[in-house]
Amino acid sequence: MWDYDKKLIYPVRISKPDPAMAKLILTQLGGPDGELGAAMRYLNQRYAQPYAQGKAILTDIGTEELAHCEMIGAIVHQLTRNLTPEEIRNSGFDAYFVDHTTGVYPQSAGGTPFSAATLQSTGDALADLFEDMAAEQKARLTYDNLLRLLDDPDVRDPIKFLREREIVHFQRFGEALRDVQENLDAKNYYAYNPSFDVTCTGRKNRS
């Protein structure tokens, strides 16, 4: 489906460990507005998109979100390399360490494991695209919150890149939404789900 270039989409080069920050940044892997949920959301929603542009946008962004998962994993890994037991205890990383050592595990900053319950795939192009735009805004907000807490420029740099991509994704989903809206049957705006409510002859059900 796509070629994998075996390097990060954007470089991550962190020299100073910070396990406390790593625990917070993990939320952008497995938290409610994280990259893993985004990838799963978009790569499943694309099947029901009625137009080629929307399918392509969801496929492109969904696969890019997988690359973002890779970046977050690299950030967390580099922030937790070569820790001493004392650093683990003093940073509040001890509870995570007991369960996962320093492995990268998808969870929120509060410790809740990743769950597909945070995302939806309805088969309705409008519902899905509005959710996607909201998801990108929430992810951008989470990156903003992280940047408010980050001092290390080595960590801020890739986080700022990821934040910028959320803004681009929001714009791309807006393009897909406009494409769907321009082709709406206004009389049936709320009457049917176009990916489901069809008769056996292929005509849209207007009942």
PDB file of C-alpha atoms in Angstrom:
ATOM      1  CA  MET A   1       0.000   0.000   0.000  1.00  0.00           C
ATOM      2  CA  TRP A   2       2.877   2.376   0.743  1.00  0.00           C
ATOM      3  CA  ASP A   3       6.658   2.407   0.922  1.00  0.00           C
ATOM      4  CA  TYR A   4       8.274   2.641   4.341  1.00  0.00           C
ATOM      5  CA  ASP A   5      11.312   4.897   4.484  1.00  0.00           C
ATOM      6  CA  LYS A   6      13.164   3.602   7.545  1.00  0.00           C
ATOM      7  CA  LYS A   7      13.761   6.933   9.208  1.00  0.00           C
ATOM      8  CA  LEU A   8      11.554   9.207  11.283  1.00  0.00           C
ATOM      9  CA  ILE A   9       9.341  11.673   9.438  1.00  0.00           C
ATOM     10  CA  TYR A  10      11.126  14.372  11.500  1.00  0.00           C
ATOM     11  CA  PRO A  11      14.341  13.879  13.501  1.00  0.00           C
ATOM     12  CA  VAL A  12      14.259  13.257  17.245  1.00  0.00           C
ATOM     13  CA  ARG A  13      17.578  13.869  19.004  1.00  0.00           C
ATOM     14  CA  ILE A  14      17.196  14.204  22.775  1.00  0.00           C
ATOM     15  CA  SER A  15      20.292  14.168  24.971  1.00  0.00           C
ATOM     16  CA  LYS A  16      18.877  14.783  28.448  1.00  0.00           C
ATOM     17  CA  PRO A  17      16.578  12.191  30.103  1.00  0.00           C
ATOM     18  CA  ASP A  18      13.325  13.396  31.632  1.00  0.00           C
ATOM     19  CA  PRO A  19      11.062  10.519  32.666  1.00  0.00           C
ATOM     20  CA  ALA A  20       8.435  12.815  34.182  1.00  0.00           C
ATOM     21  CA  MET A  21       7.965  14.561  30.848  1.00  0.00           C
ATOM     22  CA  ALA A  22       8.029  11.242  28.998  1.00  0.00           C
ATOM     23  CA  LYS A  23       5.035  10.120  31.041  1.00  0.00           C
ATOM     24  CA  LEU A  24       3.106  13.235  29.962  1.00  0.00           C
ATOM     25  CA  ILE A  25       4.105  13.004  26.300  1.00  0.00           C
ATOM     26  CA  LEU A  26       2.845   9.403  26.197  1.00  0.00           C
ATOM     27  CA  THR A  27      -0.682  10.823  26.065  1.00  0.00           C
ATOM     28  CA  GLN A  28      -0.041  11.792  22.450  1.00  0.00           C
ATOM     29  CA  LEU A  29       0.536   8.128  21.694  1.00  0.00           C
ATOM     30  CA  GLY A  30      -2.284   6.421  23.575  1.00  0.00           C
ATOM     31  CA  GLY A  31      -4.371   9.175  25.133  1.00  0.00           C
ATOM     32  CA  PRO A  32      -7.905  10.204  24.128  1.00  0.00           C
ATOM     33  CA  ASP A  33      -6.640  12.626  21.462  1.00  0.00           C
ATOM     34  CA  GLY A  34      -3.420  10.833  20.578  1.00  0.00           C
ATOM     35  CA  GLU A  35      -1.830   9.716  17.347  1.00  0.00           C
ATOM     36  CA  LEU A  36      -2.686   6.024  17.662  1.00  0.00           C
ATOM     37  CA  GLY A  37      -6.402   6.756  17.912  1.00  0.00           C
ATOM     38  CA  ALA A  38      -6.146   9.187  14.999  1.00  0.00           C
ATOM     39  CA  ALA A  39      -4.502   6.590  12.769  1.00  0.00           C
ATOM     40  CA  MET A  40      -7.112   3.955  13.608  1.00  0.00           C
ATOM     41  CA  ARG A  41      -9.973   6.439  13.153  1.00  0.00           C
ATOM     42  CA  TYR A  42      -8.937   7.681   9.719  1.00  0.00           C
ATOM     43  CA  LEU A  43      -7.785   4.365   8.241  1.00  0.00           C
ATOM     44  CA  ASN A  44     -11.149   2.804   9.093  1.00  0.00           C
ATOM     45  CA  GLN A  45     -13.345   5.773   8.158  1.00  0.00           C
ATOM     46  CA  ARG A  46     -11.900   6.004   4.643  1.00  0.00           C
ATOM     47  CA  TYR A  47     -13.927   3.050   3.341  1.00  0.00           C
ATOM     48  CA  ALA A  48     -17.232   4.912   3.682  1.00  0.00           C
ATOM     49  CA  GLN A  49     -16.087   8.164   2.080  1.00  0.00           C
ATOM     50  CA  PRO A  50     -18.173   8.715  -1.078  1.00  0.00           C
ATOM     51  CA  TYR A  51     -15.561  10.689  -3.049  1.00  0.00           C
ATOM     52  CA  ALA A  52     -12.014   9.881  -4.115  1.00  0.00           C
ATOM     53  CA  GLN A  53     -10.565  13.046  -2.581  1.00  0.00           C
ATOM     54  CA  GLY A  54     -11.910  12.165   0.859  1.00  0.00           C
ATOM     55  CA  LYS A  55     -10.641   8.597   0.649  1.00  0.00           C
ATOM     56  CA  ALA A  56      -7.199   9.852  -0.358  1.00  0.00           C
ATOM     57  CA  ILE A  57      -7.061  12.444   2.413  1.00  0.00           C
ATOM     58  CA  LEU A  58      -8.033   9.914   5.090  1.00  0.00           C
ATOM     59  CA  THR A  59      -5.519   7.392   3.753  1.00  0.00           C
ATOM     60  CA  ASP A  60      -2.716   9.952   3.562  1.00  0.00           C
ATOM     61  CA  ILE A  61      -3.345  11.404   7.009  1.00  0.00           C
ATOM     62  CA  GLY A  62      -4.014   8.010   8.596  1.00  0.00           C
ATOM     63  CA  THR A  63      -0.653   6.677   7.439  1.00  0.00           C
ATOM     64  CA  GLU A  64       1.076   9.899   8.494  1.00  0.00           C
ATOM     65  CA  GLU A  65      -0.403   9.455  11.967  1.00  0.00           C
ATOM     66  CA  LEU A  66       1.385   6.095  12.147  1.00  0.00           C
ATOM     67  CA  ALA A  67       4.618   7.985  11.490  1.00  0.00           C
ATOM     68  CA  HIS A  68       3.651  10.357  14.300  1.00  0.00           C
ATOM     69  CA  CYS A  69       3.221   7.364  16.628  1.00  0.00           C
ATOM     70  CA  GLU A  70       6.773   6.426  15.699  1.00  0.00           C
ATOM     71  CA  MET A  71       7.990   9.916  16.577  1.00  0.00           C
ATOM     72  CA  ILE A  72       6.243   9.921  19.953  1.00  0.00           C
ATOM     73  CA  GLY A  73       7.695   6.491  20.681  1.00  0.00           C
ATOM     74  CA  ALA A  74      11.181   7.777  19.828  1.00  0.00           C
ATOM     75  CA  ILE A  75      10.720  10.828  22.071  1.00  0.00           C
ATOM     76  CA  VAL A  76       9.570   8.714  25.021  1.00  0.00           C
ATOM     77  CA  HIS A  77      12.352   6.181  24.463  1.00  0.00           C
ATOM     78  CA  GLN A  78      15.046   8.849  24.354  1.00  0.00           C
ATOM     79  CA  LEU A  79      13.670  10.596  27.436  1.00  0.00           C
ATOM     80  CA  THR A  80      13.847   7.363  29.452  1.00  0.00           C
ATOM     81  CA  ARG A  81      17.210   5.914  28.387  1.00  0.00           C
ATOM     82  CA  ASN A  82      19.778   4.911  31.015  1.00  0.00           C
ATOM     83  CA  LEU A  83      17.703   5.925  34.027  1.00  0.00           C
ATOM     84  CA  THR A  84      18.893   5.140  37.529  1.00  0.00           C
ATOM     85  CA  PRO A  85      16.507   3.771  40.165  1.00  0.00           C
ATOM     86  CA  GLU A  86      16.833   7.076  42.006  1.00  0.00           C
ATOM     87  CA  GLU A  87      15.810   9.066  38.904  1.00  0.00           C
ATOM     88  CA  ILE A  88      12.840   6.767  38.415  1.00  0.00           C
ATOM     89  CA  ARG A  89      11.635   7.235  42.001  1.00  0.00           C
ATOM     90  CA  ASN A  90      12.219  10.978  42.167  1.00  0.00           C
ATOM     91  CA  SER A  91      10.500  11.732  38.851  1.00  0.00           C
ATOM     92  CA  GLY A  92       7.258   9.924  39.625  1.00  0.00           C
ATOM     93  CA  PHE A  93       7.993   7.422  36.863  1.00  0.00           C
ATOM     94  CA  ASP A  94       8.074   4.528  39.317  1.00  0.00           C
ATOM     95  CA  ALA A  95       4.475   3.331  38.840  1.00  0.00           C
ATOM     96  CA  TYR A  96       4.912   3.229  35.073  1.00  0.00           C
ATOM     97  CA  PHE A  97       8.310   1.534  35.485  1.00  0.00           C
ATOM     98  CA  VAL A  98       6.836  -1.275  37.582  1.00  0.00           C
ATOM     99  CA  ASP A  99       4.361  -2.160  34.832  1.00  0.00           C
ATOM    100  CA  HIS A 100       6.417  -1.473  31.686  1.00  0.00           C
ATOM    101  CA  THR A 101      10.062  -0.896  32.736  1.00  0.00           C
ATOM    102  CA  THR A 102      11.010   1.732  30.110  1.00  0.00           C
ATOM    103  CA  GLY A 103       9.080   0.165  27.258  1.00  0.00           C
ATOM    104  CA  VAL A 104       6.815   2.429  25.219  1.00  0.00           C
ATOM    105  CA  TYR A 105       3.203   1.671  26.159  1.00  0.00           C
ATOM    106  CA  PRO A 106       0.185   3.573  24.735  1.00  0.00           C
ATOM    107  CA  GLN A 107      -1.619   5.317  27.562  1.00  0.00           C
ATOM    108  CA  SER A 108      -2.848   8.748  28.609  1.00  0.00           C
ATOM    109  CA  ALA A 109      -0.873  11.068  30.845  1.00  0.00           C
ATOM    110  CA  GLY A 110      -3.127   9.915  33.682  1.00  0.00           C
ATOM    111  CA  GLY A 111      -2.227   6.272  33.080  1.00  0.00           C
ATOM    112  CA  THR A 112      -5.382   5.060  31.286  1.00  0.00           C
ATOM    113  CA  PRO A 113      -4.450   2.532  28.569  1.00  0.00           C
ATOM    114  CA  PHE A 114      -5.332   3.246  24.955  1.00  0.00           C
ATOM    115  CA  SER A 115      -8.937   2.444  24.066  1.00  0.00           C
ATOM    116  CA  ALA A 116     -10.798   2.525  20.766  1.00  0.00           C
ATOM    117  CA  ALA A 117     -13.731   3.882  22.787  1.00  0.00           C
ATOM    118  CA  THR A 118     -12.238   7.350  22.207  1.00  0.00           C
ATOM    119  CA  LEU A 119     -12.942   7.245  18.457  1.00  0.00           C
ATOM    120  CA  GLN A 120     -15.824   6.614  16.077  1.00  0.00           C
ATOM    121  CA  SER A 121     -16.387   5.341  12.552  1.00  0.00           C
ATOM    122  CA  THR A 122     -20.046   5.865  11.605  1.00  0.00           C
ATOM    123  CA  GLY A 123     -20.122   5.335   7.837  1.00  0.00           C
ATOM    124  CA  ASP A 124     -21.618   8.822   7.515  1.00  0.00           C
ATOM    125  CA  ALA A 125     -19.180  11.117   5.703  1.00  0.00           C
ATOM    126  CA  LEU A 126     -20.372  14.285   7.427  1.00  0.00           C
ATOM    127  CA  ALA A 127     -20.328  12.827  10.933  1.00  0.00           C
ATOM    128  CA  ASP A 128     -16.892  11.309  10.426  1.00  0.00           C
ATOM    129  CA  LEU A 129     -15.290  14.409   8.906  1.00  0.00           C
ATOM    130  CA  PHE A 130     -16.652  16.711  11.598  1.00  0.00           C
ATOM    131  CA  GLU A 131     -15.224  14.315  14.201  1.00  0.00           C
ATOM    132  CA  ASP A 132     -11.897  14.301  12.355  1.00  0.00           C
ATOM    133  CA  MET A 133     -11.640  18.089  12.363  1.00  0.00           C
ATOM    134  CA  ALA A 134     -12.466  18.162  16.077  1.00  0.00           C
ATOM    135  CA  ALA A 135      -9.885  15.432  16.727  1.00  0.00           C
ATOM    136  CA  GLU A 136      -7.165  17.448  15.035  1.00  0.00           C
ATOM    137  CA  GLN A 137      -8.045  20.543  17.048  1.00  0.00           C
ATOM    138  CA  LYS A 138      -7.960  18.568  20.295  1.00  0.00           C
ATOM    139  CA  ALA A 139      -4.601  17.034  19.376  1.00  0.00           C
ATOM    140  CA  ARG A 140      -3.245  20.504  18.582  1.00  0.00           C
ATOM    141  CA  LEU A 141      -4.517  21.718  21.971  1.00  0.00           C
ATOM    142  CA  THR A 142      -2.745  18.839  23.743  1.00  0.00           C
ATOM    143  CA  TYR A 143       0.513  19.728  22.002  1.00  0.00           C
ATOM    144  CA  ASP A 144      -0.016  23.351  23.083  1.00  0.00           C
ATOM    145  CA  ASN A 145      -0.417  22.179  26.672  1.00  0.00           C
ATOM    146  CA  LEU A 146       2.759  20.104  26.454  1.00  0.00           C
ATOM    147  CA  LEU A 147       4.710  23.027  25.020  1.00  0.00           C
ATOM    148  CA  ARG A 148       3.633  25.143  27.994  1.00  0.00           C
ATOM    149  CA  LEU A 149       5.395  22.633  30.254  1.00  0.00           C
ATOM    150  CA  LEU A 150       8.459  21.862  28.131  1.00  0.00           C
ATOM    151  CA  ASP A 151      11.777  23.668  28.549  1.00  0.00           C
ATOM    152  CA  ASP A 152      14.200  21.360  26.728  1.00  0.00           C
ATOM    153  CA  PRO A 153      14.659  22.636  23.121  1.00  0.00           C
ATOM    154  CA  ASP A 154      15.508  19.101  21.969  1.00  0.00           C
ATOM    155  CA  VAL A 155      12.031  17.997  23.030  1.00  0.00           C
ATOM    156  CA  ARG A 156      10.187  21.163  22.004  1.00  0.00           C
ATOM    157  CA  ASP A 157      11.440  20.951  18.424  1.00  0.00           C
ATOM    158  CA  PRO A 158       9.741  17.676  17.371  1.00  0.00           C
ATOM    159  CA  ILE A 159       6.655  18.522  19.450  1.00  0.00           C
ATOM    160  CA  LYS A 160       6.313  21.823  17.559  1.00  0.00           C
ATOM    161  CA  PHE A 161       6.570  19.934  14.265  1.00  0.00           C
ATOM    162  CA  LEU A 162       3.789  17.567  15.327  1.00  0.00           C
ATOM    163  CA  ARG A 163       1.615  20.486  16.406  1.00  0.00           C
ATOM    164  CA  GLU A 164       2.006  22.117  12.987  1.00  0.00           C
ATOM    165  CA  ARG A 165       0.914  18.912  11.257  1.00  0.00           C
ATOM    166  CA  GLU A 166      -2.331  18.893  13.272  1.00  0.00           C
ATOM    167  CA  ILE A 167      -3.152  22.312  11.805  1.00  0.00           C
ATOM    168  CA  VAL A 168      -2.463  21.065   8.274  1.00  0.00           C
ATOM    169  CA  HIS A 169      -4.621  17.978   8.866  1.00  0.00           C
ATOM    170  CA  PHE A 170      -7.491  20.154  10.087  1.00  0.00           C
ATOM    171  CA  GLN A 171      -7.300  22.110   6.839  1.00  0.00           C
ATOM    172  CA  ARG A 172      -7.186  18.979   4.698  1.00  0.00           C
ATOM    173  CA  PHE A 173     -10.244  17.524   6.414  1.00  0.00           C
ATOM    174  CA  GLY A 174     -11.982  20.848   5.780  1.00  0.00           C
ATOM    175  CA  GLU A 175     -11.313  20.328   2.058  1.00  0.00           C
ATOM    176  CA  ALA A 176     -12.863  16.864   2.191  1.00  0.00           C
ATOM    177  CA  LEU A 177     -15.858  18.200   4.120  1.00  0.00           C
ATOM    178  CA  ARG A 178     -16.484  20.917   1.519  1.00  0.00           C
ATOM    179  CA  ASP A 179     -16.385  18.275  -1.204  1.00  0.00           C
ATOM    180  CA  VAL A 180     -19.117  16.290   0.563  1.00  0.00           C
ATOM    181  CA  GLN A 181     -21.205  19.389   1.353  1.00  0.00           C
ATOM    182  CA  GLU A 182     -21.154  20.556  -2.266  1.00  0.00           C
ATOM    183  CA  ASN A 183     -22.736  17.274  -3.315  1.00  0.00           C
ATOM    184  CA  LEU A 184     -25.400  17.024  -0.618  1.00  0.00           C
ATOM    185  CA  ASP A 185     -28.993  16.194  -1.442  1.00  0.00           C
ATOM    186  CA  ALA A 186     -30.521  18.923   0.730  1.00  0.00           C
ATOM    187  CA  LYS A 187     -33.917  17.196   0.926  1.00  0.00           C
ATOM    188  CA  ASN A 188     -32.319  14.199   2.592  1.00  0.00           C
ATOM    189  CA  TYR A 189     -29.759  15.994   4.739  1.00  0.00           C
ATOM    190  CA  TYR A 190     -30.924  14.249   7.915  1.00  0.00           C
ATOM    191  CA  ALA A 191     -32.961  11.445   6.408  1.00  0.00           C
ATOM    192  CA  TYR A 192     -30.397   8.796   5.548  1.00  0.00           C
ATOM    193  CA  ASN A 193     -26.844   7.608   5.867  1.00  0.00           C
ATOM    194  CA  PRO A 194     -25.639   7.511   2.236  1.00  0.00           C
ATOM    195  CA  SER A 195     -23.309   4.587   2.868  1.00  0.00           C
ATOM    196  CA  PHE A 196     -26.142   2.439   4.241  1.00  0.00           C
ATOM    197  CA  ASP A 197     -29.636   3.558   3.235  1.00  0.00           C
ATOM    198  CA  VAL A 198     -29.889   2.318  -0.335  1.00  0.00           C
ATOM    199  CA  THR A 199     -32.352  -0.052  -1.974  1.00  0.00           C
ATOM    200  CA  CYS A 200     -31.318  -3.255  -3.682  1.00  0.00           C
ATOM    201  CA  THR A 201     -31.431  -1.392  -7.006  1.00  0.00           C
ATOM    202  CA  GLY A 202     -28.909   1.140  -5.727  1.00  0.00           C
ATOM    203  CA  ARG A 203     -31.352   4.069  -5.428  1.00  0.00           C
ATOM    204  CA  LYS A 204     -31.188   6.067  -2.223  1.00  0.00           C
ATOM    205  CA  ASN A 205     -33.969   5.319   0.213  1.00  0.00           C
ATOM    206  CA  ARG A 206     -36.096   8.463   0.708  1.00  0.00           C
ATOM    207  CA  SER A 207     -38.597   6.973   3.153  1.00  0.00           C
TER     208      SER A 207
END
